[in-house]
Short mmCIF file of C-alpha atoms in Angstrom, two decimals:
data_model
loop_
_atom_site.label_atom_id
_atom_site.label_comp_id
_atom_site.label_asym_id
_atom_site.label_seq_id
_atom_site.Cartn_x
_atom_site.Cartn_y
_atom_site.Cartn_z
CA UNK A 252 0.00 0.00 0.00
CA UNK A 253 2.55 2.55 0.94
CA UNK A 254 4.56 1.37 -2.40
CA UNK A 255 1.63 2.31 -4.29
CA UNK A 256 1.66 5.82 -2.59
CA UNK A 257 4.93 6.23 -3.51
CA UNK A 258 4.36 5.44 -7.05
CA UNK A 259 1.08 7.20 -7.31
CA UNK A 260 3.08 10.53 -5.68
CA UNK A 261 6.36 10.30 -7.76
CA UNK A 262 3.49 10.29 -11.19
CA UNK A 263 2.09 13.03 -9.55
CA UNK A 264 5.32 14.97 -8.79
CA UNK A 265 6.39 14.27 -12.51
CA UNK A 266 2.92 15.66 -14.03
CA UNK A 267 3.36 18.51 -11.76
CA UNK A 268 6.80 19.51 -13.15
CA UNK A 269 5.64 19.19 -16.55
CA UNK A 270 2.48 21.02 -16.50
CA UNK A 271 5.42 23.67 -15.05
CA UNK A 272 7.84 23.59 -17.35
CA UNK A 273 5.06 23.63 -20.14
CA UNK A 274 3.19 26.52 -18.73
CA UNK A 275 6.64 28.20 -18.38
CA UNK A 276 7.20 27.29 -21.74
CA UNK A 277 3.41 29.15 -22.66
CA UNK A 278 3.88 32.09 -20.63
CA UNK A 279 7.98 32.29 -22.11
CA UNK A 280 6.26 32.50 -25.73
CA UNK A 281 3.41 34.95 -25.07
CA UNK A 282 5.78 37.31 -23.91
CA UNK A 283 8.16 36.06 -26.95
CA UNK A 284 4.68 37.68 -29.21
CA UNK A 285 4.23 40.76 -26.64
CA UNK A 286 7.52 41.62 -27.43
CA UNK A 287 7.66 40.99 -30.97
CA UNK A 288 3.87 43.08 -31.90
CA UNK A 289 4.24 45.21 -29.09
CA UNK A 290 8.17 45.83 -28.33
CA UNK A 291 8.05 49.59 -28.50
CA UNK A 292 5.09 50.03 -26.70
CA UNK A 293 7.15 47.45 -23.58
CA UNK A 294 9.91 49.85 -24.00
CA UNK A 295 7.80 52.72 -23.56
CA UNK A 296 6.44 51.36 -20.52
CA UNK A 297 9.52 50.89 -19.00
CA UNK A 298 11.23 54.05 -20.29
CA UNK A 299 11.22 54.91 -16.72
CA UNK A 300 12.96 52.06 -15.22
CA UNK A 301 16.02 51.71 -18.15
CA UNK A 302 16.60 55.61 -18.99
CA UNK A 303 17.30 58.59 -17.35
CA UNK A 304 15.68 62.20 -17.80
CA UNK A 305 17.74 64.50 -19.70
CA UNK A 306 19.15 67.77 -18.03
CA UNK A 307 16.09 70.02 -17.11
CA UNK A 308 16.24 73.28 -19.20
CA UNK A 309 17.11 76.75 -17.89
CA UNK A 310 13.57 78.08 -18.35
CA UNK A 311 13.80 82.09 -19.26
CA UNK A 312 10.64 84.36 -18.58
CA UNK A 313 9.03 85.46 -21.49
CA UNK A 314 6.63 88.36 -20.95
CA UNK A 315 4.58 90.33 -23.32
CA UNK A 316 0.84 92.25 -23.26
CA UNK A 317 -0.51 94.39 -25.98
CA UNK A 318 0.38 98.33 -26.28
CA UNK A 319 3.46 97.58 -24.52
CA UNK A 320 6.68 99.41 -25.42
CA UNK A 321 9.84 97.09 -26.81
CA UNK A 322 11.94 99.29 -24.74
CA UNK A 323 9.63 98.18 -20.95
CA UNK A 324 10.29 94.87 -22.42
CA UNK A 325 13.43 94.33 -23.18
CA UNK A 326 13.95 96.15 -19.57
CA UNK A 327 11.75 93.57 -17.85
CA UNK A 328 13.94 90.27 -19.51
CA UNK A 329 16.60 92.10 -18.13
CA UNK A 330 18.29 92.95 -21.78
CA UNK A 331 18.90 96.68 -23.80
CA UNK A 332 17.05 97.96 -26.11
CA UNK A 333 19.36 97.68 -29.49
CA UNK A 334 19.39 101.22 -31.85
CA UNK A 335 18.65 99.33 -34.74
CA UNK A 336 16.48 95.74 -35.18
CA UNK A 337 18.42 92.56 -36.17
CA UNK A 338 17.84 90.91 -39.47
CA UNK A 339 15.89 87.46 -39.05
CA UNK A 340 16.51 84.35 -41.02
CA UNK A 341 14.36 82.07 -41.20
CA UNK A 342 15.27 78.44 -42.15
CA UNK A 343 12.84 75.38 -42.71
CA UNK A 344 12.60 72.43 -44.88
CA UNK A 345 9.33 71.47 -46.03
CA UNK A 346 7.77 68.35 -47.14
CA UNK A 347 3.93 68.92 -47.29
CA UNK A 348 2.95 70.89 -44.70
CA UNK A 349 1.31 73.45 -46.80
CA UNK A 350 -0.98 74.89 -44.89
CA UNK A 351 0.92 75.39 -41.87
CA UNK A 352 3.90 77.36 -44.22
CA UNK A 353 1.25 79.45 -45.30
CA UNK A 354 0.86 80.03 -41.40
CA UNK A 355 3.91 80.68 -40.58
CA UNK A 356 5.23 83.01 -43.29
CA UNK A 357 1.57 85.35 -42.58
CA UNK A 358 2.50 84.84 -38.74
CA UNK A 359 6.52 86.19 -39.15
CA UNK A 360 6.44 87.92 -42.57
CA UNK A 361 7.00 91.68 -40.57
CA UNK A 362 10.09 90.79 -38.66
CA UNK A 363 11.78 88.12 -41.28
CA UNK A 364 14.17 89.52 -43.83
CA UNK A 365 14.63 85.97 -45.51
CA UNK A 366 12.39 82.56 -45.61
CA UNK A 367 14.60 80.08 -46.36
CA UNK A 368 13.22 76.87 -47.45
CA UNK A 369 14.45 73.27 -48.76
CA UNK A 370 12.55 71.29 -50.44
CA UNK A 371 13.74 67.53 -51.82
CA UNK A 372 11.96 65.08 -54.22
CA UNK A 373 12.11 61.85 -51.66
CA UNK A 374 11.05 62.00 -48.09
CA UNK A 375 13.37 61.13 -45.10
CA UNK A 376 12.68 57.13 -45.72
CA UNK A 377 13.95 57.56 -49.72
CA UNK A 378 9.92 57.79 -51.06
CA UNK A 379 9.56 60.09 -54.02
CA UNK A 380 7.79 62.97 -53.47
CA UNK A 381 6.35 66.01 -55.48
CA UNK A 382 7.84 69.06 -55.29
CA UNK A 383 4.72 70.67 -53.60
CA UNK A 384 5.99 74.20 -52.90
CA UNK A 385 6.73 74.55 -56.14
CA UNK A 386 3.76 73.35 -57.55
CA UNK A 387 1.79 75.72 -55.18
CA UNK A 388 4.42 78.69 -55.04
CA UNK A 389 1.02 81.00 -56.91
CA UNK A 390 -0.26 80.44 -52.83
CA UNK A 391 2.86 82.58 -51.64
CA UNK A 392 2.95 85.30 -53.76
CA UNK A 393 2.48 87.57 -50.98
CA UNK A 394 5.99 87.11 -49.67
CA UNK A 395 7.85 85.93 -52.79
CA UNK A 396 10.16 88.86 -52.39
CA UNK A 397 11.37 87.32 -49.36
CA UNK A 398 11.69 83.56 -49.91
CA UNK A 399 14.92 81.91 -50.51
CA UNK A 400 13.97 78.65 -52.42
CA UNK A 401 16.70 75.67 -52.56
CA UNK A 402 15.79 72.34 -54.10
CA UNK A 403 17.82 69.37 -52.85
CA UNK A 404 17.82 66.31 -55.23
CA UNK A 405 17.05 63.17 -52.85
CA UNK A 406 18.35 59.90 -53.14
CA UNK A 407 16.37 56.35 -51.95
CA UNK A 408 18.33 54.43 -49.23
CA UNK A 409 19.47 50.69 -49.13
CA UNK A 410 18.63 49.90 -45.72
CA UNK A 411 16.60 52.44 -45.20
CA UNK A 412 17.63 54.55 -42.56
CA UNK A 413 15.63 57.77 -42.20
CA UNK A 414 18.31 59.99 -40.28
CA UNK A 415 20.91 60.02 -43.18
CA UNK A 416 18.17 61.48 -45.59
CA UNK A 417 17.06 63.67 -42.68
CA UNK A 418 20.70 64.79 -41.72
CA UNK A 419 21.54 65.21 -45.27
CA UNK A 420 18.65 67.68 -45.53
CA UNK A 421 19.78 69.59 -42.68
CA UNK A 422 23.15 70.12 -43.70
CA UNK A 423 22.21 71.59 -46.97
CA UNK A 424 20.27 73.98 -45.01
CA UNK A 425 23.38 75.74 -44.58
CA UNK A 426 24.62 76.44 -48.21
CA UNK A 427 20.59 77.93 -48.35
CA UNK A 428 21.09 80.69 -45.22
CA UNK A 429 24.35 81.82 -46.99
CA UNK A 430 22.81 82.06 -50.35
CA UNK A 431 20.13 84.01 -48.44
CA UNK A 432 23.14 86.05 -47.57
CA UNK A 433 23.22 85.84 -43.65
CA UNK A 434 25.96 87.68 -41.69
CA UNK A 435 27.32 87.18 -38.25
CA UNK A 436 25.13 88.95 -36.11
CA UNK A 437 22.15 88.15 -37.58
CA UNK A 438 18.75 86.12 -35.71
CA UNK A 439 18.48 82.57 -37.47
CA UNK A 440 15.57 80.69 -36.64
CA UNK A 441 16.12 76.75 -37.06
CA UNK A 442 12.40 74.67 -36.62
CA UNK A 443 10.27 72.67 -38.45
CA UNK A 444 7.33 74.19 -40.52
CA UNK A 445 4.99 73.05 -38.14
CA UNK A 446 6.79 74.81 -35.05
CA UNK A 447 6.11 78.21 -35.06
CA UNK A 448 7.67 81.18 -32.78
CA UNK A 449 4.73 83.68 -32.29
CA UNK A 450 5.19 87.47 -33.85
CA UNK A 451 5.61 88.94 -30.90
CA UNK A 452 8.90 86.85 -30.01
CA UNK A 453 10.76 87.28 -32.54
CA UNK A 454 9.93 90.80 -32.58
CA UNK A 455 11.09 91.17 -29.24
CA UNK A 456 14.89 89.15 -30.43
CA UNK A 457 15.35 91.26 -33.17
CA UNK A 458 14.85 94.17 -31.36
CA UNK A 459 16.27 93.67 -27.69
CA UNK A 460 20.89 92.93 -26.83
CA UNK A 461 20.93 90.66 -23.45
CA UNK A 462 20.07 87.85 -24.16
CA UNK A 463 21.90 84.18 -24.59
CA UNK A 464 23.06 83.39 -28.07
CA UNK A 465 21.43 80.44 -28.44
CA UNK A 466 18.32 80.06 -27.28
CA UNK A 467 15.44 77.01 -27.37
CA UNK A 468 11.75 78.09 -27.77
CA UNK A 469 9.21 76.57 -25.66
CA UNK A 470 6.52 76.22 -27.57
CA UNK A 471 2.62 74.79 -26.49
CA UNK A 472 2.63 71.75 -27.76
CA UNK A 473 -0.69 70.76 -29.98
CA UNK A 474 -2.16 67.22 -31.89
CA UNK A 475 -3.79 67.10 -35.13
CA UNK A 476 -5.06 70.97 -34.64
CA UNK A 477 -5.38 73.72 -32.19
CA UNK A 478 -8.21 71.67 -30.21
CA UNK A 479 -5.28 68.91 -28.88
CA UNK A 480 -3.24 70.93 -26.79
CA UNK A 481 -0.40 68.18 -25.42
CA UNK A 482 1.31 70.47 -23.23
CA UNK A 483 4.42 72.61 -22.82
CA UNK A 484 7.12 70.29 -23.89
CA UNK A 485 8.20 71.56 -27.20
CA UNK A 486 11.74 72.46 -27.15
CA UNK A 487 13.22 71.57 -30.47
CA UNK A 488 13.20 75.03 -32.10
CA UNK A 489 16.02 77.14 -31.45
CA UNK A 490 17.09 80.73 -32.00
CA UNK A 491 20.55 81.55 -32.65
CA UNK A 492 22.34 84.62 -33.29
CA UNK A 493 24.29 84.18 -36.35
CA UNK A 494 28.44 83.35 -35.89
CA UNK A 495 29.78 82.46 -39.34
CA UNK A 496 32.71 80.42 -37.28
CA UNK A 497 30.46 78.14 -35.37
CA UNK A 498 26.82 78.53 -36.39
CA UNK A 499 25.85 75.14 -37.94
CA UNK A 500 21.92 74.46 -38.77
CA UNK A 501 20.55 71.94 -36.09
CA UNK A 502 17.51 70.23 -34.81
CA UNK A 503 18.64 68.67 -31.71
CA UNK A 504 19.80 69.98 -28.23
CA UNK A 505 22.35 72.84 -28.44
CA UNK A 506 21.73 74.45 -25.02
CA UNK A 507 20.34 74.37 -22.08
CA UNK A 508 18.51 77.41 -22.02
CA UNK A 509 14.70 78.15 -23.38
CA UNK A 510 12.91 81.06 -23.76
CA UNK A 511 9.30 80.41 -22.13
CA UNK A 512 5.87 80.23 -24.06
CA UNK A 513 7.33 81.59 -27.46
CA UNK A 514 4.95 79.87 -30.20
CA UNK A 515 3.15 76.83 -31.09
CA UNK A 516 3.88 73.25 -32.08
CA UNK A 517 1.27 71.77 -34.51
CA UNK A 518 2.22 68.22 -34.56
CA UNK A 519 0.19 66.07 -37.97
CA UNK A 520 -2.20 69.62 -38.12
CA UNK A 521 -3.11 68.49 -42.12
CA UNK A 522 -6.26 69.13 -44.00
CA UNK A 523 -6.50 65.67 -45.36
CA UNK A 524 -6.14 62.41 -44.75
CA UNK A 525 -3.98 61.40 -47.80
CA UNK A 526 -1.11 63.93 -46.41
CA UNK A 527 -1.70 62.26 -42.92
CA UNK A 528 -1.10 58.68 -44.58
CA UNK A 529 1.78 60.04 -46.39
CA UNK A 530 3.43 61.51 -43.36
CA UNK A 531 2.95 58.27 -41.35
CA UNK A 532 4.94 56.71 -44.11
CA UNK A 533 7.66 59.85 -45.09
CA UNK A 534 9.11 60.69 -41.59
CA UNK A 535 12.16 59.80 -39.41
CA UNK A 536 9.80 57.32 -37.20
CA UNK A 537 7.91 55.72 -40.17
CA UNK A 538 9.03 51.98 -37.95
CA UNK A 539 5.90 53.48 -36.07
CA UNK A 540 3.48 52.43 -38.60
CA UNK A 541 3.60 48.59 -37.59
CA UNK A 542 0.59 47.33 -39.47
CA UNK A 543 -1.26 48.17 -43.03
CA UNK A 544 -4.27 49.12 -41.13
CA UNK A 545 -2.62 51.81 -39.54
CA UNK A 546 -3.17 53.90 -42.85
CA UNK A 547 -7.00 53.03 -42.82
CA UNK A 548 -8.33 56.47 -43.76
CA UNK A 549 -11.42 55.34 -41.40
CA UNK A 550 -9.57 54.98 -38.68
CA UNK A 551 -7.44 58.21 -38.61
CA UNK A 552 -10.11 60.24 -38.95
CA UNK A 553 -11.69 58.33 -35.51
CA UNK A 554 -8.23 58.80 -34.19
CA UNK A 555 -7.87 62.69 -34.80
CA UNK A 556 -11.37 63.41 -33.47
CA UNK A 557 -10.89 61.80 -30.23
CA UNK A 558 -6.96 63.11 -29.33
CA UNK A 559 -5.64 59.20 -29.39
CA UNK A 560 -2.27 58.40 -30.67
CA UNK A 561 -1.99 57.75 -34.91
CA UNK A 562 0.82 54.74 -33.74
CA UNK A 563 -1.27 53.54 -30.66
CA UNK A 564 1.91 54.45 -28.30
CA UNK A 565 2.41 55.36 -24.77
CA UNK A 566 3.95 58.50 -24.29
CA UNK A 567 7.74 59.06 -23.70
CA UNK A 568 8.12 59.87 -20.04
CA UNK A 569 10.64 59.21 -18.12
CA UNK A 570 8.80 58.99 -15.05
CA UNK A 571 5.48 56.81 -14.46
CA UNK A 572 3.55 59.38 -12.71
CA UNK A 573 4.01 61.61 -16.16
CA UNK A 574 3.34 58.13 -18.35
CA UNK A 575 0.26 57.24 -17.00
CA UNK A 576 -0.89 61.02 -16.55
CA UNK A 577 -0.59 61.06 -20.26
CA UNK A 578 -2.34 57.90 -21.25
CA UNK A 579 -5.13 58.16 -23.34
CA UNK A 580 -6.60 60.27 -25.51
CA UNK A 581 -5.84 64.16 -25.49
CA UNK A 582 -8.19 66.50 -23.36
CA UNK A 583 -10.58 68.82 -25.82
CA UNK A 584 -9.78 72.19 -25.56
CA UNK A 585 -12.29 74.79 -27.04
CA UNK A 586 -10.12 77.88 -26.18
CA UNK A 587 -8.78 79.98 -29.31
CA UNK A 588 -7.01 82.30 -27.54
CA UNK A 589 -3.38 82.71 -28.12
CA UNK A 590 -3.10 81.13 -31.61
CA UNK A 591 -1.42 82.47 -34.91
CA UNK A 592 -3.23 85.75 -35.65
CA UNK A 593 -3.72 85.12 -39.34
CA UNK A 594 -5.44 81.49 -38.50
CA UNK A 595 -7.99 83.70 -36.69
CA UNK A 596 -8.24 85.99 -38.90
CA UNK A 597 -8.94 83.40 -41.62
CA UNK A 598 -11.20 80.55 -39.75
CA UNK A 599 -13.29 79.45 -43.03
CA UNK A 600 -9.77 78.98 -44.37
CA UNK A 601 -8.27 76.89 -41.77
CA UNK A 602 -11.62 75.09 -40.41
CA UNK A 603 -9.56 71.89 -39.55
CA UNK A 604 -7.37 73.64 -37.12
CA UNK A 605 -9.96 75.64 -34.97
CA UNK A 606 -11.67 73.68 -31.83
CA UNK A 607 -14.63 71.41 -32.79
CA UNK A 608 -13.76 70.94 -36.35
CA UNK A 609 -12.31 67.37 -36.62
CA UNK A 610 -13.83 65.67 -39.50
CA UNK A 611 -10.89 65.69 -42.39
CA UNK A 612 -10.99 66.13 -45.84
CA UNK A 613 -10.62 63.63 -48.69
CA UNK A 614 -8.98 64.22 -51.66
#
């Protein structure tokens, strides 16, 4: 009797460690397929735990009220009024952000001496592309006089890696500023079309000595239109006052100071859905777009008009209180205060971009 417990226990013992080892085995290869559909999203999760916050800007005050003098101004950052206002450069490349450029050049078109923009025939991933500015240069005729235009022949890449198409780009915006004839001294603005220093900044640069030489611009930080607003966190624009020794055009971190609420940030702020397809596809982060029905036009447009994320990932925070603060779909915001004057000056123009105007487009 006891042998037979014995045997019966050892059978048991065995069955145990197998059902183990093969729900081990189970659990081992659903996280194998979490991983492999969902690795990005994991590492996004886990930012906090396996990075590290970059250095926390230098945050500079940035006031400014209407009927103000540039002289109390300047005086209350703490720099001089200068005799004479700088010249202002400034320097994007554009891919198909039309209406936004339109935006931009109404919004600085008093205080810029020279637009300068680059255009290519391939996006950053090697995809041929029309040469839309030139195709719609009749819609800029109002500040022809003061656009630099420099066409960059692009070239597909074998493996395709976004950033040398992207850095290429961004090197050849400096043969552009010098054709534009910049001179040491000078205000340069380096952004993307879509991130765009308010009037009244620049203004204030070209016209006020104090201040550092290089300088980020915090700028509010918006999704698919004015209506998303993210937050504050848009850094990557940068002003720079010009040194023909050491002024090189960047898009990255170059300081550690920022000017406070200088502009805006449209992030994917397109009229239709085709451009919003083709940007999914064109940009440095195209990996994003991890399945074909990603580009469903049906399911962008549900996307945009509920604030949720085009690639379906988590934020990048580096801390989880921030992550899961940010999870979800962006809040609804039906202020239009504080936006590009010529957008609000021209709402049946720019429908798309005003609060409570989701519905996109189709070409």
């Amino acid at each position: 009797m006891i042998k037979l417990w014995r045997e019966r226990r050892s059978r048991g013992l065995v069955l145990r460690r197998k059902l183990s080892i093969l729900l081990l085995l189970c659990l081992s290869a659903i996280c194998g397929l979490v991983i492999y559909f969902h690795g990005k999203t994991v590492s996004y999760f886990l930012r906090p735990i396996w990075d590290t916050p970059p250095k926390p800007f230098q945050v500079i005050p940035h006031y400014y009220a209407e009927n103000i003098s540039l002289a109390h101004l300047c005086e209350l950052h703490g720099w001089s009024l200068r005799k004479n206002p700088r010249r202002v450069f400034d320097a994007v490349m554009f891919s198909n952000e039309i209406d936004l450029l339109e935006i931009r050049l109404q919004e600085l078109m008093p205080y810029v001496t020279k637009f300068v923009v680059l255009e290519s025939n391939t996006t950053f991933t090697g995809q041929p592309k029309p040469l839309i500015y030139q195709n719609h240069e009749q819609c800029f005729s109002f500040v022809r006089d003061k656009v630099v235009y420099s066409f960059l022949p692009g070239q597909t890449l074998t493996p395709k890696d976004p950033f040398v198409n992207e850095g290429r780009q961004r090197r050849a915006m400096d043969h552009g500023l010098h054709a534009a004839g910049v001179a040491d001294g000078d205000l340069v603005i380096m952004a993307d079309v879509d991130e765009i220093p308010s009037a009244h900044t620049i203004r204030l640069l070209q016209s006020c000595d104090g201040f550092p030489s290089i300088m980020h611009l915090q700028l509010r930080n918006y999704l698919y239109s004015y209506e998303f607003h993210v937050d504050f966190n848009s850094w990557r624009s940068a002003v720079y006052i010009f040194d023909s020794k050491v002024t090189r055009y960047q898009h990255g971190r170059v300081t550690d100071k920022i000017l406070a609420d200088a502009g805006w940030h449209c992030s994917f702020c397109f009229r239709y859905i085709s451009d919003f397809i083709f940007k999914m596809q064109a940009y440095s982060h195209a990996d994003c777009v991890r399945y074909s029905s990603y580009l469903d036009p049906v399911r962008i447009q549900d996307i945009i008009c509920h604030g949720r994320d085009l690639f379906e990932m988590l934020p990048e925070e580096f801390s989880f209180r921030e992550l899961i603060g940010k999870m979800g779909s962006v809040a609804s915001s039906f202020s239009g205060v504080h936006l590009p004057a010529y957008l609000v000056e021209n709402p049946q123009k720019f429908p798309f971009l005003l609060p409570g105007n989701c519905t996109r487009e189709v070409e």
